[in-house]
Amino acid sequence: MFVDEGNTVRLIGLSLGMFALLGVGLAPAADAAAAPAPVAKGKDWTVEPAAGGFRITLRLNDPAPMRDALPLLAVDGVPVGVARQSADRRTVTMVSPDPTVLKAKNVQLVWSSDAAKGNQRSRRVGGGGTDADWLNAPKGPLLPDDPGATGHYSVDTAEYNLGDQAVSLPGLGEKSEMRGKVYSPHGAVGARPLVIFLHGRHEYCYGGDQSGQADKPWPCSGGAKPVPSFRGYDGPAKALASNGYQVVSISANAVNAYDGGVYDSGAQARAELILDHLDLWKKWSTIGGGPFGRTFVGKVNLQNIGLMGHSRGGEGVARAAVLNADRGGRYGIRAVLPLAPTDFARSTVPGVAMSVVLPYCDGDVSDLQGQKFYDDTRYSVTGDAAPRSTVTVLGANHNFFNTEWTPGQSEAPSNDDWWGDEKASPCGAKYAGRLTAREQQAVGTAYVAGFFRLQLGHETKFLGLLDGSNSRATSAGRAVVRVVSQAPAGTRRDLNHFDQALPAGAVTGSVKATVCSSDCVKTDDSSQSPHWVEAWYAAKTPTTAVTKLTWTGKNGVLRINVSAKQRDVRGYSALSFRAAPDPAGALRTDLTVRVVDGHAKAVAVKASSLGDALVRMPGSNDSGLPKNLLRTVRIPTTLLKGIDLRDVRAVELRTDRIAGGSVFVSDLAFSKADLGRSAPARLPRLSTTGLKVPEGDSGTKNLDYWVTMSRPSALPVSVYVETNGDLGTSVGEVSKRLVFKPGQTRQKVTVPVTGNTRDSYDLNFNLVLSAPTQAILDKSFGRSLVVDDDPTPTLSVGSGAATENEQFLKFPLKLSAPSDRYVSVSGVLQNGTAVLRKDYLSEYDDGTTNPPDTSFYSYLEPGQTSGEILVKMVDDKVKESTETFTARVQEVDGAVLEIPVTLTATIRDND
C-alpha cells in the first residue's frame, strides 16, 4: 500500500522476488484475443513501448530525494522494478516487459525496503504488541571501561581537498573529489592504526541555483555548496583519535551524484575511492608531500586498517575489503563495520572482522538488508578465523548517526528518515523508546569506537560489547541493544547450523522441524524480515536457511547428538543459538534447553530466563514493524553445573514450557569470545566477463560465459549465478548454483539467445555472481549486450474517414515487415471545419481537462503489420455538411517514416 507524499510515495508489502533489476511482469499477459490496451499516460507520467518492453517515465515537480534505498516505480500501487534517475533527479524511468502496464491508471515513485506512512493493518494471532516489554527491556551489565569515552590524547583535526574532479572511478565513468577530514592523536608516537569512514548516499549539493546541474550534477554549480557529509562523524572519530587511532573521514559526493544509473548502484566506485585514499596515505605516511608535508611520515600503520561505511557506504567498505584482497592484500584491512548498510548483490566478507550495525527504526534501508552480510559470510569459508557480529539498536533511525544528516546539527537541510506515528509507533519521534539524535550518536560512537579498538588495538576489555553476552557501554545510556555474535572458527564448536534437514530420529514427540528460507515467514511487508528479503541484483539467490520448529504439545524434543570428537567442551564459555518467534504465532513463546552428558545427567535451562530472543520485537504490524530478527539465546557454561563438560552427549530443545508454538532456530554452537585472526582473505577469486554479440537471423544459439577462479582450490567452491536486466524475448533467463570441484578453475554458463530476421532492440543485461563459498568475488558483474542486426521496417500512414455516428474514425497504419519491436506513432490533432469536442475527441480526452487533450497515440504490437490511429467521434444530431480536421504525426518509434506527416480526416454527417 502507498501514501502519496507529493511525487514521493512510501511502500509497504514489497516482495523483492517479484521483480528483477529492470522489472518483470506484474500479472499474466492480456488475453491474445482482447483488443490492444491503449497507451497509458497521466499528468506527469507515460508508458510507451521501448527496448525490452515498455518504458515507464515519471516526471517530478522536485528532484527525487537522495535515498540509500533504490528508487522504484509502482504501477497502480504495485512496484515493477528499479528506476533510473536523470541527472537532475526530476525524471525517473524504467522498462518493464509486461504489456499490462499499458493499462496503468497511475504511476508513483516508491523506495525499496520502505513501509507505508500511516498504514494500519489488522494484527495477527496473539493481538496486542510487545512494546511495553521492550520499553522495560534489560540492558545488561556495564563494561568496566567505556569505549566511547575520550582518551588521554588531545585530537588534532585537519582537512585536505585535492579538487572536485581529482580521480576517475572505474564503474562510475566520472571523476570524483578527493577530500577528507583527518583526526590525529596529538603527540602519539609511532605508526597508528588507521580507520577510514565513508558516508552514504545523501544530497551532494545544497543552496544556490542548481537548475544548471541537470546534465552535470557534480561539481556543484550556480552558487550551490557541497553537502559536507564527511564531517558528520566527529563523535566516533574523536573517540578513536583520543585513544591513539588515526581516523580519516572521506567525501563521496560525486559517487552520490552519478550512481543512479550505475549497474551496481555505485558499490565498486565507492570501494575504488577508498583504495584511492589509501594510496594517498601510503605516500603521505612514507615519503610525505601533499598538503601535510612530512607531518604523517611514520605515523600511519597501513597494515592495520579498519573501514566504517554508512548506508551505501557500508556496501562500499565491504566491497573495498574484498577488492583489496583481490589485489593481493596491499593494505592490511582487518576490520569492517557496515553501519545501516545496503546489500544489493549478496557479497561476502570472509577473513576480516566484521560488525553490522542495524538501526531498528531505519526509515531508509528499512528492511535492514545489511543483516545478510553476516548471514552470508558466517559459514562461507571453512576455518575462517575472523569474528563477526550484528548489533541491533532499538530506537535508532538511519540518518542521525551522521550529524550532517541531523536537523539542528547539519549545515545543509536534513530530516528524520522515520515516518511513523510520532507517539504510537515504537519508532515515532515522541515515543518513549525512541532515542534522541544525541543519544543515538552516543550509541554509534560507543559501538564504532569499541569495535575498532577491539579489532585493531586488541583492547580485549571490549570483548563483552560484541560477543553476544549483552554487556554494554556506559555512554550508550538507555539504549536497548541486542548483539548476535559468531566467534572465530578456532574458538567455536559448531554442533548444527540448522540450515539442512535434521538426521532421522532427531525430532520426537509433537514437534515438527522443517528447513525454510524465503518461505519462512508470510507477511504483507517483506521489510519485516531482513534474513529473508531478496537482494535486488541477486534476487534468485536463496536467502538464509533456518529450521522452523512447530509444536502442538509439551512432549516435543529436538535432539542434537554430539560426536565423540566434540564432547569435551571445557574450553568454551557459552552454548548459544539464534532464535526468533514465528510472526504467525504468539507474541511470546519459550523452550527448554537441555544439555545431557555421558552419565545421563542433564541440566535444563528455560530459554526465556536467558533473554528476550523469543519475545516478538516492538511494533504492531504496521510501518514495517515488528522486525523478525534472529537473536541470541546464550547459556554460559557456568550454568551447566552437575554435568560432565568433558563428555557432553547431546543438546536438546524441548517444547515443555508452552503447549503449542512455532520458532525459528539457527547456529547451535559452543564458543568462547576471542579476537581471532583478521587479515585480507587469501582465497581464490571468482570472476565473469561480459559479452557483446549479434542477435543472428535464425534459431537459438548459446552465449557461453566462463566463470573462472584465479587458482585451483583444495575444497569445493560454489557461487550463485543469474541473468539480470533487459532480457527481452531473445535472452533466456538463467539462475543456477555452480560448484567447482577441487582443482577445477572454470565453468561454463550457457545463456540462450534466439535470433530472427525481425527488427528488435539491443538488450543490455548482466550475468551476476553472488554468495560464494570458499572464495571471494572479483569481477562479479558480467555486463553484456545482444545487438539487433535486422533492418528497421518502414511505416506508411493514410488519411481516414468516418460517419459521425460511428464510434471511431480510423487512420490506417501499415508496416513493411513484421517487427519484434513495438512500433509507436504519436502526434496532435488540429481543428479544420470540424472542432475538437464538438465533432471529435482525442481518445484520451475524458472531457474534464482544460484545455482539451489534443494528443493521439497508437502502436503495433510485435508481429503485427497493420493497425490504426483512433479518434472518437461525437454524434451531435445536427444536420451539417461534411467536415474535416487533421492529425499531425510528430513522433515515430520502431519504424522508418519521414516526419512530420499531416493526415486528413473526413467526417460525414448522418442527420
mmCIF file of C-alpha atoms in Angstrom, residues 753-864:
data_model
loop_
_atom_site.group_PDB
_atom_site.id
_atom_site.type_symbol
_atom_site.label_atom_id
_atom_site.label_comp_id
_atom_site.label_asym_id
_atom_site.label_seq_id
_atom_site.Cartn_x
_atom_site.Cartn_y
_atom_site.Cartn_z
ATOM 1 C CA VAL A 753 19.726 -16.196 -27.376
ATOM 2 C CA THR A 754 17.043 -16.651 -30.025
ATOM 3 C CA GLY A 755 17.732 -14.958 -33.335
ATOM 4 C CA ASN A 756 15.375 -13.850 -36.102
ATOM 5 C CA THR A 757 15.132 -11.584 -39.125
ATOM 6 C CA ARG A 758 12.819 -9.117 -37.449
ATOM 7 C CA ASP A 759 13.881 -5.730 -36.224
ATOM 8 C CA SER A 760 14.341 -5.786 -32.451
ATOM 9 C CA TYR A 761 16.057 -3.960 -29.604
ATOM 10 C CA ASP A 762 19.617 -4.097 -28.377
ATOM 11 C CA LEU A 763 19.460 -5.800 -24.981
ATOM 12 C CA ASN A 764 21.711 -4.833 -22.067
ATOM 13 C CA PHE A 765 21.884 -7.342 -19.243
ATOM 14 C CA ASN A 766 24.230 -8.703 -16.579
ATOM 15 C CA LEU A 767 25.398 -12.109 -15.507
ATOM 16 C CA VAL A 768 25.685 -11.672 -11.727
ATOM 17 C CA LEU A 769 27.729 -13.744 -9.265
ATOM 18 C CA SER A 770 26.679 -13.804 -5.606
ATOM 19 C CA ALA A 771 27.046 -15.554 -2.231
ATOM 20 C CA PRO A 772 30.260 -17.527 -2.861
ATOM 21 C CA THR A 773 31.686 -20.187 -0.560
ATOM 22 C CA GLN A 774 35.413 -20.955 -0.157
ATOM 23 C CA ALA A 775 36.186 -17.994 -2.445
ATOM 24 C CA ILE A 776 35.645 -14.252 -2.853
ATOM 25 C CA LEU A 777 34.129 -12.248 -5.685
ATOM 26 C CA ASP A 778 36.353 -10.342 -8.063
ATOM 27 C CA LYS A 779 34.559 -9.300 -11.267
ATOM 28 C CA SER A 780 31.049 -10.294 -10.240
ATOM 29 C CA PHE A 781 29.038 -8.450 -12.913
ATOM 30 C CA GLY A 782 29.351 -9.694 -16.495
ATOM 31 C CA ARG A 783 27.895 -6.781 -18.434
ATOM 32 C CA SER A 784 26.557 -7.954 -21.781
ATOM 33 C CA LEU A 785 24.916 -6.684 -24.947
ATOM 34 C CA VAL A 786 22.923 -8.540 -27.613
ATOM 35 C CA VAL A 787 22.923 -6.329 -30.692
ATOM 36 C CA ASP A 788 19.976 -6.459 -33.057
ATOM 37 C CA ASP A 789 21.231 -6.868 -36.625
ATOM 38 C CA ASP A 790 17.997 -6.590 -38.651
ATOM 39 C CA PRO A 791 16.773 -3.633 -40.746
ATOM 40 C CA THR A 792 14.117 -1.323 -39.398
ATOM 41 C CA PRO A 793 10.840 -1.634 -41.365
ATOM 42 C CA THR A 794 9.154 1.360 -42.952
ATOM 43 C CA LEU A 795 5.750 2.635 -41.871
ATOM 44 C CA SER A 796 3.057 4.047 -44.111
ATOM 45 C CA VAL A 797 0.106 6.044 -42.811
ATOM 46 C CA GLY A 798 -3.122 7.069 -44.510
ATOM 47 C CA SER A 799 -5.967 9.531 -44.170
ATOM 48 C CA GLY A 800 -9.215 8.480 -42.546
ATOM 49 C CA ALA A 801 -12.936 8.926 -42.911
ATOM 50 C CA ALA A 802 -15.989 8.061 -40.822
ATOM 51 C CA THR A 803 -19.657 8.825 -40.410
ATOM 52 C CA GLU A 804 -20.274 10.792 -37.221
ATOM 53 C CA ASN A 805 -22.410 8.052 -35.667
ATOM 54 C CA GLU A 806 -19.508 5.610 -35.833
ATOM 55 C CA GLN A 807 -17.570 5.174 -32.595
ATOM 56 C CA PHE A 808 -14.134 5.902 -34.092
ATOM 57 C CA LEU A 809 -12.516 7.468 -37.098
ATOM 58 C CA LYS A 810 -9.517 5.356 -38.079
ATOM 59 C CA PHE A 811 -6.228 6.379 -39.731
ATOM 60 C CA PRO A 812 -4.645 3.211 -41.224
ATOM 61 C CA LEU A 813 -1.087 2.171 -40.341
ATOM 62 C CA LYS A 814 0.898 -0.398 -42.332
ATOM 63 C CA LEU A 815 4.347 -1.804 -41.637
ATOM 64 C CA SER A 816 6.548 -3.073 -44.482
ATOM 65 C CA ALA A 817 7.614 -6.167 -42.493
ATOM 66 C CA PRO A 818 6.858 -7.749 -39.106
ATOM 67 C CA SER A 819 8.965 -6.456 -36.216
ATOM 68 C CA ASP A 820 9.813 -7.696 -32.726
ATOM 69 C CA ARG A 821 9.589 -4.142 -31.520
ATOM 70 C CA TYR A 822 6.545 -2.174 -30.601
ATOM 71 C CA VAL A 823 6.074 0.465 -33.268
ATOM 72 C CA SER A 824 4.505 3.618 -31.869
ATOM 73 C CA VAL A 825 3.052 6.712 -33.519
ATOM 74 C CA SER A 826 2.098 9.928 -31.747
ATOM 75 C CA GLY A 827 1.191 13.478 -32.549
ATOM 76 C CA VAL A 828 -1.509 16.138 -32.223
ATOM 77 C CA LEU A 829 -4.992 16.705 -33.625
ATOM 78 C CA GLN A 830 -5.756 20.056 -35.249
ATOM 79 C CA ASN A 831 -9.150 21.608 -35.993
ATOM 80 C CA GLY A 832 -10.335 22.251 -39.508
ATOM 81 C CA THR A 833 -14.006 22.733 -40.184
ATOM 82 C CA ALA A 834 -14.507 20.043 -37.577
ATOM 83 C CA VAL A 835 -13.975 21.266 -33.993
ATOM 84 C CA LEU A 836 -12.499 19.382 -31.063
ATOM 85 C CA ARG A 837 -15.116 18.169 -28.538
ATOM 86 C CA LYS A 838 -17.907 19.415 -30.811
ATOM 87 C CA ASP A 839 -17.274 16.970 -33.646
ATOM 88 C CA TYR A 840 -14.457 14.692 -32.476
ATOM 89 C CA LEU A 841 -12.345 13.845 -29.379
ATOM 90 C CA SER A 842 -8.876 12.645 -28.609
ATOM 91 C CA GLU A 843 -9.042 9.029 -27.500
ATOM 92 C CA TYR A 844 -7.621 10.150 -24.150
ATOM 93 C CA ASP A 845 -9.897 13.137 -23.576
ATOM 94 C CA ASP A 846 -12.362 12.406 -20.773
ATOM 95 C CA GLY A 847 -13.933 15.866 -21.122
ATOM 96 C CA THR A 848 -12.636 17.148 -17.771
ATOM 97 C CA THR A 849 -9.341 18.738 -18.727
ATOM 98 C CA ASN A 850 -8.899 22.309 -19.777
ATOM 99 C CA PRO A 851 -7.617 22.872 -22.385
ATOM 100 C CA PRO A 852 -8.810 19.700 -24.124
ATOM 101 C CA ASP A 853 -6.359 16.888 -24.804
ATOM 102 C CA THR A 854 -5.271 17.116 -28.459
ATOM 103 C CA SER A 855 -2.828 14.205 -28.472
ATOM 104 C CA PHE A 856 -3.101 10.871 -30.234
ATOM 105 C CA TYR A 857 -1.059 7.727 -29.823
ATOM 106 C CA SER A 858 -1.131 4.256 -31.328
ATOM 107 C CA TYR A 859 1.143 1.271 -31.613
ATOM 108 C CA LEU A 860 1.586 -2.017 -33.410
ATOM 109 C CA GLU A 861 2.412 -4.994 -31.236
ATOM 110 C CA PRO A 862 5.356 -7.242 -32.157
ATOM 111 C CA GLY A 863 4.441 -9.304 -35.209
ATOM 112 C CA GLN A 864 1.616 -7.007 -36.342
#
